[in-house]
Tab-separated table of C-alpha atoms in Angstrom:
chain	number	residue	atom	x	y	z
V	1	MET	CA	20.127	-69.029	19.975
V	2	ILE	CA	16.691	-69.134	21.599
V	3	GLU	CA	16.374	-67.894	25.166
V	4	ILE	CA	13.144	-68.272	27.122
V	5	ARG	CA	12.537	-66.444	30.368
V	6	ARG	CA	9.807	-65.086	32.557
V	7	ALA	CA	8.739	-61.641	31.378
V	8	GLY	CA	9.427	-58.753	33.707
V	9	PRO	CA	8.464	-55.104	34.167
V	10	ALA	CA	10.828	-53.926	31.410
V	11	ASP	CA	9.223	-56.205	28.797
V	12	GLY	CA	5.918	-54.401	28.228
V	13	ASP	CA	6.946	-52.907	24.878
V	14	ALA	CA	8.352	-56.188	23.562
V	15	LEU	CA	5.251	-58.131	24.579
V	16	GLY	CA	3.076	-55.473	22.967
V	17	ARG	CA	5.003	-55.610	19.682
V	18	ILE	CA	4.686	-59.403	19.524
V	19	HIS	CA	0.997	-59.422	20.427
V	20	ALA	CA	0.077	-56.609	18.027
V	21	ALA	CA	1.957	-58.026	15.040
V	22	ALA	CA	0.685	-61.577	15.551
V	23	TRP	CA	-2.890	-60.455	16.198
V	24	GLU	CA	-2.888	-58.240	13.116
V	25	ALA	CA	-1.588	-61.031	10.882
V	26	ALA	CA	-3.830	-63.791	12.245
V	27	TYR	CA	-7.019	-61.999	13.307
V	28	GLY	CA	-7.032	-58.652	11.515
V	29	PRO	CA	-8.647	-60.062	8.348
V	30	PHE	CA	-11.757	-61.048	10.347
V	31	PHE	CA	-12.615	-57.423	11.180
V	32	GLU	CA	-13.396	-54.077	9.622
V	33	PRO	CA	-10.121	-52.162	9.076
V	34	GLU	CA	-10.892	-49.419	11.623
V	35	PHE	CA	-11.678	-51.894	14.382
V	36	ALA	CA	-8.618	-54.024	13.559
V	37	ALA	CA	-6.333	-50.961	13.641
V	38	ARG	CA	-7.736	-49.911	17.031
V	39	GLU	CA	-7.257	-53.416	18.437
V	40	VAL	CA	-3.661	-53.578	17.175
V	41	ARG	CA	-2.899	-50.248	18.886
V	42	SER	CA	-4.487	-51.522	22.095
V	43	ARG	CA	-2.376	-54.673	22.077
V	44	ARG	CA	0.822	-52.632	21.798
V	45	THR	CA	0.197	-50.918	25.126
V	46	ARG	CA	-1.780	-53.290	27.358
V	47	TRP	CA	1.145	-55.410	28.552
V	48	HIS	CA	2.801	-52.862	30.829
V	49	ALA	CA	0.213	-53.339	33.566
V	50	ARG	CA	0.399	-57.144	33.246
V	51	VAL	CA	4.152	-57.227	33.886
V	52	ALA	CA	4.315	-54.446	36.454
V	53	ALA	CA	6.565	-55.288	39.368
V	54	PRO	CA	4.640	-57.282	41.971
V	55	ALA	CA	4.300	-55.897	45.445
V	56	GLN	CA	7.239	-56.804	47.643
V	57	PRO	CA	6.482	-59.469	50.252
V	58	SER	CA	6.165	-58.336	53.825
V	59	ALA	CA	5.757	-60.085	57.155
V	60	GLU	CA	1.985	-59.732	56.760
V	61	ALA	CA	2.020	-60.937	53.116
V	62	PRO	CA	4.861	-63.416	52.564
V	63	ALA	CA	6.086	-64.299	49.103
V	64	GLN	CA	3.782	-66.651	47.253
V	65	ALA	CA	4.778	-70.207	46.509
V	66	PRO	CA	5.125	-70.914	42.772
V	67	ALA	CA	1.732	-72.667	42.532
V	68	GLN	CA	0.054	-69.740	44.264
V	69	ALA	CA	1.778	-67.267	41.962
V	70	LEU	CA	0.603	-69.292	38.969
V	71	ALA	CA	-2.971	-69.002	40.247
V	72	GLY	CA	-2.824	-65.187	40.218
V	73	ARG	CA	-2.411	-63.331	36.931
V	74	GLY	CA	-0.654	-66.280	35.384
V	75	THR	CA	2.894	-66.726	34.247
V	76	ILE	CA	4.146	-64.805	31.223
V	77	LEU	CA	7.067	-66.259	29.287
V	78	LEU	CA	9.021	-64.412	26.617
V	79	ALA	CA	11.098	-66.132	23.933
V	80	GLU	CA	13.954	-64.319	22.237
V	81	VAL	CA	16.081	-65.258	19.241
V	82	GLU	CA	19.535	-63.680	19.294
V	83	GLY	CA	18.194	-61.125	21.775
V	84	ARG	CA	15.102	-60.229	19.730
V	85	PRO	CA	11.758	-60.951	21.458
V	86	LEU	CA	9.596	-63.027	19.097
V	87	ALA	CA	7.051	-65.072	21.077
V	88	LEU	CA	5.078	-65.005	24.312
V	89	SER	CA	2.897	-67.330	26.338
V	90	VAL	CA	0.614	-66.824	29.317
V	91	PHE	CA	-0.573	-69.762	31.379
V	92	LEU	CA	-2.522	-70.260	34.594
V	93	PRO	CA	-4.636	-72.923	36.287
V	94	SER	CA	-7.685	-73.693	34.189
V	95	PRO	CA	-10.823	-72.054	35.560
V	96	THR	CA	-12.949	-74.791	33.954
V	97	ARG	CA	-10.796	-77.932	33.853
V	98	PRO	CA	-9.524	-79.039	37.299
V	99	GLY	CA	-5.972	-80.359	37.245
V	100	LEU	CA	-5.183	-78.742	33.908
V	101	ALA	CA	-3.604	-75.431	33.070
V	102	GLU	CA	-4.984	-73.073	30.476
V	103	ILE	CA	-2.639	-71.528	27.976
V	104	ALA	CA	-4.561	-68.279	27.843
V	105	THR	CA	-2.294	-66.499	25.376
V	106	PHE	CA	0.255	-67.782	22.887
V	107	TYR	CA	1.555	-65.459	20.174
V	108	GLY	CA	4.529	-65.496	17.858
V	109	HIS	CA	5.654	-62.450	15.906
V	110	PRO	CA	5.313	-63.144	12.156
V	111	ASP	CA	9.060	-62.506	11.761
V	112	GLY	CA	9.620	-65.613	13.883
V	113	TRP	CA	7.184	-67.916	12.089
V	114	GLY	CA	8.981	-71.010	10.858
V	115	THR	CA	12.119	-70.417	12.954
V	116	GLY	CA	11.307	-72.857	15.765
V	117	VAL	CA	10.973	-70.139	18.408
V	118	ALA	CA	7.274	-70.854	18.990
V	119	ALA	CA	7.882	-74.598	19.265
V	120	ALA	CA	10.690	-73.981	21.772
V	121	LEU	CA	8.410	-71.682	23.772
V	122	MET	CA	5.617	-74.263	23.791
V	123	THR	CA	8.050	-76.940	24.981
V	124	GLU	CA	9.214	-74.700	27.822
V	125	THR	CA	5.646	-73.683	28.682
V	126	LEU	CA	4.615	-77.345	28.967
V	127	ARG	CA	7.743	-78.184	30.999
V	128	ARG	CA	6.956	-75.454	33.498
V	129	LEU	CA	3.349	-76.583	33.749
V	130	SER	CA	4.500	-80.109	34.451
V	131	ASP	CA	6.892	-78.801	37.108
V	132	GLU	CA	3.895	-77.018	38.697
V	133	GLY	CA	2.078	-80.361	38.897
V	134	CYS	CA	-0.417	-79.781	36.093
V	135	ALA	CA	-1.651	-82.963	34.405
V	136	GLY	CA	-1.811	-81.170	31.060
V	137	ALA	CA	-3.024	-78.047	29.350
V	138	HIS	CA	-5.843	-76.811	27.194
V	139	LEU	CA	-6.319	-73.730	25.056
V	140	TRP	CA	-8.765	-72.095	22.693
V	141	THR	CA	-7.996	-70.881	19.189
V	142	LEU	CA	-10.081	-69.475	16.386
V	143	ARG	CA	-11.578	-72.172	14.202
V	144	ASP	CA	-10.663	-70.314	11.026
V	145	THR	CA	-6.929	-69.905	11.720
V	146	PRO	CA	-5.345	-72.955	10.083
V	147	ARG	CA	-1.776	-71.882	10.894
V	148	SER	CA	-2.386	-71.881	14.645
V	149	ARG	CA	-4.372	-75.109	14.492
V	150	ARG	CA	-1.541	-76.872	12.619
V	151	PHE	CA	0.963	-75.538	15.142
V	152	TYR	CA	-0.968	-76.850	18.147
V	153	ALA	CA	-1.411	-80.246	16.493
V	154	LYS	CA	2.348	-80.410	15.792
V	155	CYS	CA	2.920	-79.680	19.487
V	156	GLY	CA	0.858	-82.712	20.490
V	157	PHE	CA	-2.468	-81.009	21.203
V	158	THR	CA	-5.697	-82.596	19.990
V	159	GLU	CA	-9.118	-81.096	19.464
V	160	THR	CA	-11.527	-81.870	22.285
V	161	GLY	CA	-14.651	-81.275	20.190
V	162	ALA	CA	-15.650	-78.334	22.371
V	163	THR	CA	-16.491	-75.074	20.637
V	164	ARG	CA	-17.535	-71.605	21.731
V	165	THR	CA	-17.877	-68.167	20.246
V	166	PHE	CA	-15.781	-65.174	21.168
V	167	ASP	CA	-16.459	-61.475	20.667
V	168	PHE	CA	-13.368	-59.271	20.483
V	169	GLY	CA	-15.603	-56.252	21.118
V	170	GLU	CA	-16.997	-55.523	17.682
V	171	GLY	CA	-20.050	-57.745	17.971
V	172	ASN	CA	-18.596	-60.160	15.411
V	173	LEU	CA	-18.859	-63.585	17.073
V	174	LEU	CA	-15.986	-65.828	15.966
V	175	ALA	CA	-15.945	-69.587	16.464
V	176	GLN	CA	-13.212	-71.044	18.668
V	177	VAL	CA	-12.163	-74.658	19.082
V	178	GLU	CA	-10.556	-76.178	22.156
V	179	TYR	CA	-7.310	-78.146	22.096
V	180	GLU	CA	-5.869	-80.250	24.917
V	181	ARG	CA	-2.631	-82.033	25.695
V	182	THR	CA	-2.218	-84.304	28.700
V	183	GLY	CA	0.772	-86.143	30.055
């Protein structure tokens, strides 16, 4: 059974395991081994701060409405299969495309590839975006990752024709392509 929920403060390790394993499998081959190993280690630990408990609302700072919360650090969803965390997504209002959301992060642990967990997570991500009033979503993925590109196409995303380069910190500029889904 697949369960999808908003990630919380106790999920930092699980998010890190997913991100590190997926990044290593998909992106590791593009880099020198030492750099890739350092980046994998970094991804295992960086999620704790992202899911830290938010400050409690006070009379001076009331709780944010859902759309306002979405505009902050974004929403992080975690998908589990039989209690095992296997996929994550992060989405927020697009900084460049008014009316759309950006799926800033979408990773599935390699152990979950082909199980349907990523497709279920994408469906739930898009449902929540629609509930927030977003007209659609866009995302960027590396041009030379055919698995991710096939996945996004299967989920109804199409290439926009936009490209950019991205530097993960090694000075190795990698080409990214943009995908979009509206409606």
